[in-house]
């Protein structure tokens, strides 16, 4: 195999929407091999290897991308999350959920590394491919399920991203509607949503990520400004109500809604494998004080602080987005609502791009017209999907209920259920690989996840139906 062929097999280019950049994934051992001369000019090979290392992601960059991918519209829903979980209950349960998420993400990384090690020439697998390969190399009765499991993961990822896009429409519309009503523009919320459709559609129809990725930075700056300004206003509105006026704990249906909203907020599991493999030192991603642990600790702290302050200030009146609780008559509050809506608007094309990366390849592979006119057909598919997210957002009665539904149904499966299944499958390949402690730990996590899926999904659907009535 010549140098160019080896270079092709050693690298895989992955475009990921939330990170807003292209990641070149190269296994460290193969990077070292590429530095050795193989028929090429040794000096030229060394220069190429140096350039590749220079473009690898640093620890700080990886942490920044993980933060960007895990913190979105769900951050503004933390007030509603604490309302459903209670002050003390939410403060105790969010770290537990974060620890479970991190543990399951480690299981996903472990499964991916095992799958790569068992596949000659493989250097990187993303989430769906990892699941497929783990089943393919698993116990014989499970091997026939490898393709189906990959499709299930792709479906959950696609539904999750679709839900994000629809939720973004609702978030933008509700904030703009309040500002317009206050300034004498009396139009329906449906018409406001229709007005936002065209600006969201134009960048989303672009088929190349490099044209829309610059808005990622704008989105995160706007969201961060919106959060800081919202919390500042919350503190400046006078003394906080007494803590005795708030629920410490909740139960039943409210707890189910809390679980769904919390899981929706930790939305970055699809980025774990691309991020780790993009780093100069991948082993530092999941070490004890590595990128994953430190970043998730920081994210969880922000979630708890935001949720605690929001629920303390607005109590049972806290909205699905805390920006909706700001006094719309105040000019600064109107600015905050507009900036927060703008931040979510800038994030829509990126989230939409991730969904299209899942949908477009099978469409192109199985449709002769798509193969003949790829650009035209992809633009047509994008137009159809944008209209579908718009229609779903149009019928959603409340933002918080839709967030809880997507979180309970899809985010829980991706964050907990699939990684635990991967761990079971990979450990059964090794004699005595599934010890009593590991078995019990996995069963506990799986039980909590399934309970959260069933109760959270059921309660969200019941509440949505109730809102329609």
XYZ file of C-alpha atoms in Angstrom:
469
model
C 0.000 0.000 0.000
C 1.499 3.359 -0.984
C 1.582 6.442 1.187
C -1.487 8.079 -0.329
C -3.625 4.961 0.182
C -2.470 4.607 3.764
C -3.243 8.283 4.354
C -6.752 7.728 3.003
C -7.379 4.730 5.272
C -5.865 6.445 8.307
C -7.998 9.573 8.216
C -11.659 10.272 8.229
C -13.119 13.733 7.850
C -16.140 14.418 9.974
C -18.290 17.514 9.766
C -20.204 18.198 12.920
C -22.752 20.934 13.107
C -22.612 21.968 16.737
C -18.842 22.376 16.626
C -18.996 24.538 13.541
C -15.791 23.152 12.037
C -14.320 20.162 10.252
C -12.514 17.636 12.391
C -9.697 15.534 10.948
C -9.613 12.282 12.878
C -6.293 10.461 12.918
C -5.273 7.737 15.329
C -2.096 8.729 17.239
C -0.221 5.536 16.277
C -1.004 6.107 12.626
C 0.152 9.701 12.889
C 3.534 8.370 13.972
C 3.592 5.945 11.051
C 2.831 8.764 8.642
C 5.904 10.621 9.812
C 8.162 7.841 8.480
C 9.241 8.061 4.835
C 7.505 5.571 2.531
C 8.663 6.349 -0.969
C 8.033 10.082 -0.533
C 10.528 12.759 0.252
C 11.148 12.380 4.047
C 11.217 16.142 4.557
C 7.874 16.519 2.801
C 6.288 13.749 4.898
C 7.578 15.393 8.071
C 6.108 18.752 7.047
C 2.718 17.157 6.289
C 2.688 15.358 9.651
C 3.573 18.574 11.472
C 0.673 20.381 9.769
C -1.743 17.593 10.783
C -0.605 17.765 14.400
C -0.960 21.546 14.356
C -4.600 21.252 13.233
C -5.483 18.743 15.960
C -7.742 20.008 18.719
C -6.213 21.153 22.005
C -7.718 20.339 25.402
C -9.164 23.844 25.713
C -10.656 23.739 22.218
C -12.212 20.336 22.892
C -13.694 21.628 26.163
C -15.093 24.677 24.339
C -16.706 22.514 21.653
C -18.175 20.170 24.268
C -19.623 23.140 26.136
C -21.101 24.573 22.933
C -22.584 21.210 21.985
C -24.092 20.540 25.421
C -25.536 23.962 26.262
C -28.393 25.217 24.139
C -32.035 26.176 24.537
C -32.296 23.712 27.433
C -30.252 26.091 29.584
C -33.098 28.628 29.556
C -35.491 25.833 30.624
C -33.647 25.174 33.896
C -36.160 27.266 35.855
C -38.972 24.991 34.693
C -36.734 21.999 35.429
C -36.301 23.123 39.054
C -40.029 23.829 39.341
C -40.733 20.207 38.435
C -37.959 18.766 40.600
C -38.001 21.123 43.597
C -35.138 23.229 44.917
C -33.362 20.534 46.909
C -34.496 17.641 44.730
C -33.207 19.232 41.518
C -29.962 20.342 43.146
C -29.295 16.753 44.258
C -30.563 14.968 41.150
C -28.865 17.039 38.445
C -25.333 16.013 39.582
C -26.483 12.378 39.709
C -27.808 12.630 36.147
C -24.553 14.309 35.084
C -22.478 11.503 36.651
C -24.615 8.889 34.917
C -24.209 10.753 31.605
C -20.422 10.921 31.980
C -20.224 7.243 32.919
C -22.300 6.206 29.906
C -20.209 8.436 27.646
C -17.133 6.606 28.906
C -18.828 3.316 28.046
C -19.487 4.656 24.549
C -15.807 5.619 24.166
C -14.737 2.182 25.391
C -17.040 0.476 22.908
C -15.736 2.621 20.062
C -12.095 1.855 20.899
C -12.830 -1.882 21.049
C -14.631 -1.752 17.691
C -11.729 0.130 16.075
C -9.222 -2.350 17.522
C -11.152 -5.286 16.041
C -11.507 -3.731 12.580
C -8.364 -3.778 10.392
C -7.616 -0.356 8.950
C -10.271 1.440 11.036
C -9.252 4.646 12.793
C -12.523 6.142 13.985
C -16.190 5.264 14.456
C -18.964 7.690 15.295
C -21.974 6.801 17.447
C -24.095 4.794 14.943
C -21.057 2.971 13.519
C -19.832 2.090 17.017
C -23.159 0.480 17.855
C -23.175 -1.429 14.564
C -19.627 -2.765 14.994
C -20.102 -3.723 18.645
C -23.082 -5.885 17.692
C -21.264 -7.194 14.624
C -18.407 -8.471 16.817
C -20.691 -9.445 19.705
C -22.255 -12.799 20.602
C -23.411 -14.734 17.546
C -27.185 -14.421 18.225
C -26.849 -10.608 18.300
C -24.818 -10.125 15.144
C -27.854 -10.094 12.883
C -29.081 -7.031 14.805
C -26.057 -4.851 13.974
C -27.617 -3.040 11.032
C -30.940 -2.571 12.821
C -29.226 -1.095 15.899
C -27.320 1.384 13.731
C -30.595 2.472 12.115
C -32.245 2.859 15.534
C -29.441 5.119 16.765
C -29.565 7.171 13.559
C -33.323 7.496 13.953
C -33.031 8.701 17.559
C -30.304 11.163 16.608
C -32.411 12.449 13.733
C -35.564 12.781 15.857
C -33.574 14.579 18.562
C -32.130 17.089 16.087
C -35.562 17.505 14.478
C -36.972 18.241 17.922
C -34.231 20.775 18.592
C -35.087 22.594 15.365
C -38.815 22.685 16.153
C -38.111 23.852 19.710
C -35.902 26.614 18.310
C -38.833 27.875 16.227
C -41.060 27.948 19.314
C -38.395 29.681 21.430
C -37.809 32.396 18.833
C -41.505 32.950 18.196
C -42.558 33.261 21.845
C -39.892 35.876 22.605
C -40.511 37.913 19.438
C -44.279 37.760 19.961
C -43.998 39.348 23.408
C -41.785 42.164 22.095
C -44.054 42.845 19.101
C -47.192 42.936 21.260
C -45.553 45.406 23.619
C -44.610 47.702 20.725
C -48.099 47.753 19.243
C -47.628 45.162 16.509
C -50.756 43.081 17.064
C -50.357 39.927 14.992
C -50.912 36.262 15.833
C -48.154 34.012 17.109
C -48.562 31.802 14.022
C -47.837 34.772 11.774
C -44.765 35.671 13.845
C -43.513 32.125 13.365
C -44.172 32.393 9.632
C -42.107 35.609 9.526
C -39.147 33.788 11.101
C -39.428 30.919 8.615
C -37.801 32.649 5.636
C -34.680 33.940 7.452
C -34.183 30.473 8.987
C -34.724 28.776 5.642
C -32.058 30.603 3.622
C -28.925 29.471 5.534
C -30.444 26.023 6.153
C -30.710 25.387 2.401
C -26.925 25.637 2.061
C -25.365 22.221 1.528
C -21.837 23.076 2.697
C -21.091 23.548 6.393
C -18.281 26.051 5.842
C -20.809 28.660 4.699
C -22.952 28.441 7.845
C -20.442 27.497 10.575
C -19.425 31.136 11.344
C -22.861 31.727 12.884
C -22.033 29.165 15.609
C -19.836 31.659 17.462
C -22.483 34.374 17.156
C -25.099 31.971 18.485
C -23.106 31.110 21.589
C -22.151 34.732 22.317
C -25.795 35.778 22.023
C -26.998 32.917 24.252
C -24.362 33.689 26.879
C -25.277 37.376 26.861
C -28.970 36.495 27.113
C -28.371 34.227 30.105
C -26.159 36.686 32.012
C -28.547 39.575 31.331
C -31.598 37.512 32.352
C -30.049 36.444 35.657
C -28.839 40.005 36.300
C -32.379 41.285 35.860
C -33.649 38.518 38.152
C -31.289 39.674 40.907
C -32.083 43.374 40.363
C -35.852 43.020 40.735
C -35.604 43.316 44.499
C -35.190 40.837 47.361
C -35.637 37.200 46.473
C -38.803 35.538 47.827
C -38.360 33.366 50.897
C -37.062 29.875 50.236
C -39.984 28.585 52.301
C -42.333 29.665 49.496
C -40.758 27.178 47.092
C -41.101 23.395 46.909
C -38.077 21.511 48.178
C -39.078 18.196 46.627
C -41.738 16.996 44.194
C -43.017 13.652 43.005
C -45.167 11.829 40.501
C -45.899 13.599 37.232
C -43.727 16.630 38.020
C -40.693 14.434 38.654
C -41.223 12.732 35.299
C -41.206 16.118 33.541
C -38.055 17.104 35.457
C -36.253 14.016 34.182
C -37.125 14.735 30.554
C -36.080 18.404 30.722
C -32.804 17.560 32.505
C -31.865 14.940 29.913
C -32.756 17.286 27.067
C -30.334 19.846 28.478
C -27.394 17.408 28.383
C -27.609 17.155 24.609
C -23.966 16.657 23.588
C -23.476 12.870 23.561
C -23.341 12.737 19.746
C -20.198 14.913 19.898
C -18.245 12.762 22.364
C -16.539 10.441 19.875
C -15.691 13.078 17.211
C -14.272 15.381 19.881
C -12.106 12.749 21.525
C -10.632 11.579 18.264
C -9.900 15.121 17.097
C -7.596 15.831 20.036
C -3.790 15.847 19.968
C -3.867 13.756 23.136
C -7.135 11.747 23.084
C -6.307 9.989 26.351
C -6.728 13.321 28.177
C -10.356 13.570 27.106
C -11.669 11.004 29.587
C -8.921 10.997 32.233
C -9.792 11.801 35.868
C -9.248 15.547 35.455
C -9.693 15.483 31.693
C -11.885 17.454 29.318
C -15.043 15.403 29.857
C -15.122 15.508 33.654
C -14.096 19.145 34.053
C -16.437 20.453 31.338
C -19.441 18.486 32.576
C -18.771 19.730 36.117
C -18.773 23.314 34.814
C -21.947 22.760 32.751
C -23.773 21.157 35.674
C -22.788 24.041 37.964
C -24.236 26.548 35.483
C -27.432 24.504 35.152
C -27.903 24.335 38.929
C -27.185 28.038 39.444
C -29.511 29.091 36.605
C -32.321 26.785 37.692
C -32.052 27.677 41.380
C -32.063 31.437 40.787
C -34.865 31.269 38.215
C -37.173 29.161 40.380
C -36.422 31.251 43.466
C -37.303 34.453 41.601
C -40.421 33.363 39.678
C -41.570 30.238 41.504
C -44.487 28.338 39.959
C -44.856 31.079 37.337
C -41.463 30.324 35.785
C -41.842 29.752 32.032
C -40.385 27.143 29.683
C -37.810 29.787 28.809
C -36.818 32.149 31.621
C -36.588 35.027 29.125
C -40.398 34.886 28.908
C -40.583 35.857 32.603
C -38.869 39.194 32.024
C -41.056 42.287 32.172
C -41.768 42.988 28.520
C -42.438 46.677 29.292
C -38.803 47.159 30.277
C -36.587 48.153 27.335
C -33.618 46.133 28.602
C -35.814 43.058 28.935
C -36.954 43.504 25.338
C -33.312 43.671 24.227
C -32.526 40.490 26.151
C -35.472 38.666 24.587
C -34.386 39.753 21.108
C -30.730 38.779 21.660
C -31.675 35.382 23.128
C -34.028 34.739 20.191
C -31.244 35.797 17.816
C -28.828 33.379 19.490
C -31.228 30.478 19.070
C -31.980 31.609 15.505
C -28.264 31.477 14.641
C -28.112 27.975 16.111
C -30.958 26.636 13.951
C -28.975 26.124 10.704
C -26.211 24.272 12.574
C -28.633 21.890 14.289
C -30.455 21.428 10.985
C -27.192 20.541 9.243
C -26.571 17.706 11.726
C -30.008 16.244 10.980
C -29.420 16.447 7.229
C -26.100 14.623 7.535
C -28.093 11.669 8.840
C -30.961 11.850 6.342
C -29.247 12.729 3.074
C -26.787 9.797 2.563
C -29.459 7.030 2.499
C -31.695 9.165 0.281
C -28.867 9.715 -2.179
C -27.824 6.062 -2.036
C -31.293 4.675 -2.773
C -32.654 7.275 -5.193
C -31.443 7.489 -8.790
C -32.794 11.020 -9.182
C -30.796 12.131 -6.129
C -27.664 10.611 -7.664
C -28.269 12.404 -10.958
C -29.189 15.793 -9.460
C -27.605 15.739 -5.971
C -27.644 19.481 -5.248
C -31.208 20.024 -6.466
C -32.566 17.014 -4.604
C -30.728 17.868 -1.394
C -32.074 21.426 -1.460
C -35.572 20.003 -2.047
C -35.184 17.613 0.889
C -33.940 20.456 3.087
C -36.938 22.579 2.109
C -39.325 19.733 3.008
C -37.637 19.132 6.388
C -37.655 22.853 7.236
C -41.380 22.984 6.516
C -41.899 19.884 8.686
C -40.088 21.443 11.660
C -42.156 24.593 11.106
C -45.427 22.614 11.086
C -44.526 20.711 14.246
C -43.562 23.948 15.999
C -46.851 25.480 14.845
C -48.936 22.929 16.732
C -46.768 22.745 19.868
C -48.836 24.297 22.677
C -46.015 24.849 25.176
C -42.241 24.959 24.842
C -41.508 23.249 28.165
C -43.692 20.218 27.416
C -42.067 19.658 24.028
C -38.602 19.905 25.584
C -39.573 17.307 28.188
C -41.019 14.969 25.549
C -37.914 15.002 23.339
C -35.653 14.648 26.377
C -37.567 11.727 27.867
C -38.042 9.777 24.646
C -34.854 10.277 22.623
C -32.173 11.916 24.755
C -32.565 9.295 27.498
C -32.189 6.445 25.010
C -29.059 7.961 23.461
C -27.482 8.992 26.762
C -28.220 5.911 28.885
C -29.882 2.947 27.187
C -27.680 2.480 24.102
C -24.304 2.869 25.943
C -25.399 0.318 28.574
C -26.453 -2.117 25.845
C -23.058 -1.623 24.154
C -21.322 -2.383 27.451
C -23.308 -5.608 27.890
C -22.563 -6.700 24.325
C -18.817 -5.994 24.459
C -18.258 -7.532 27.889
C -20.004 -10.783 27.003
C -17.307 -11.373 24.369
C -14.716 -11.814 27.144
C -14.850 -14.738 29.623
C -15.949 -13.395 33.026
C -15.973 -9.895 31.521
C -19.392 -9.194 33.029
C -18.832 -9.311 36.770
C -21.543 -9.059 39.430
C -20.809 -5.406 40.243
C -20.806 -4.335 36.586
C -23.982 -6.309 35.927
C -25.846 -4.752 38.870
C -24.585 -1.240 38.042
C -25.751 -1.540 34.437
C -29.140 -2.914 35.485
C -29.678 0.000 37.898
C -28.845 2.597 35.218
C -30.989 0.774 32.660
C -33.918 0.596 35.084
C -33.707 4.313 35.885
C -33.481 5.135 32.168
C -36.447 2.985 31.152
C -38.502 4.348 34.055
C -37.626 7.868 32.941
C -38.515 7.135 29.319
C -41.904 5.599 30.140
C -43.030 8.087 32.795
C -41.522 11.149 31.128
C -42.945 10.376 27.692
C -46.366 9.455 29.078
C -46.652 12.539 31.251
C -45.437 14.867 28.488
C -47.995 13.458 26.033
C -50.781 13.718 28.652
C -49.891 17.353 29.394
C -49.689 18.228 25.685
C -53.122 16.659 25.053
C -54.477 18.570 28.050
C -53.149 21.830 26.598
C -54.904 21.138 23.294
C -58.183 20.692 25.144
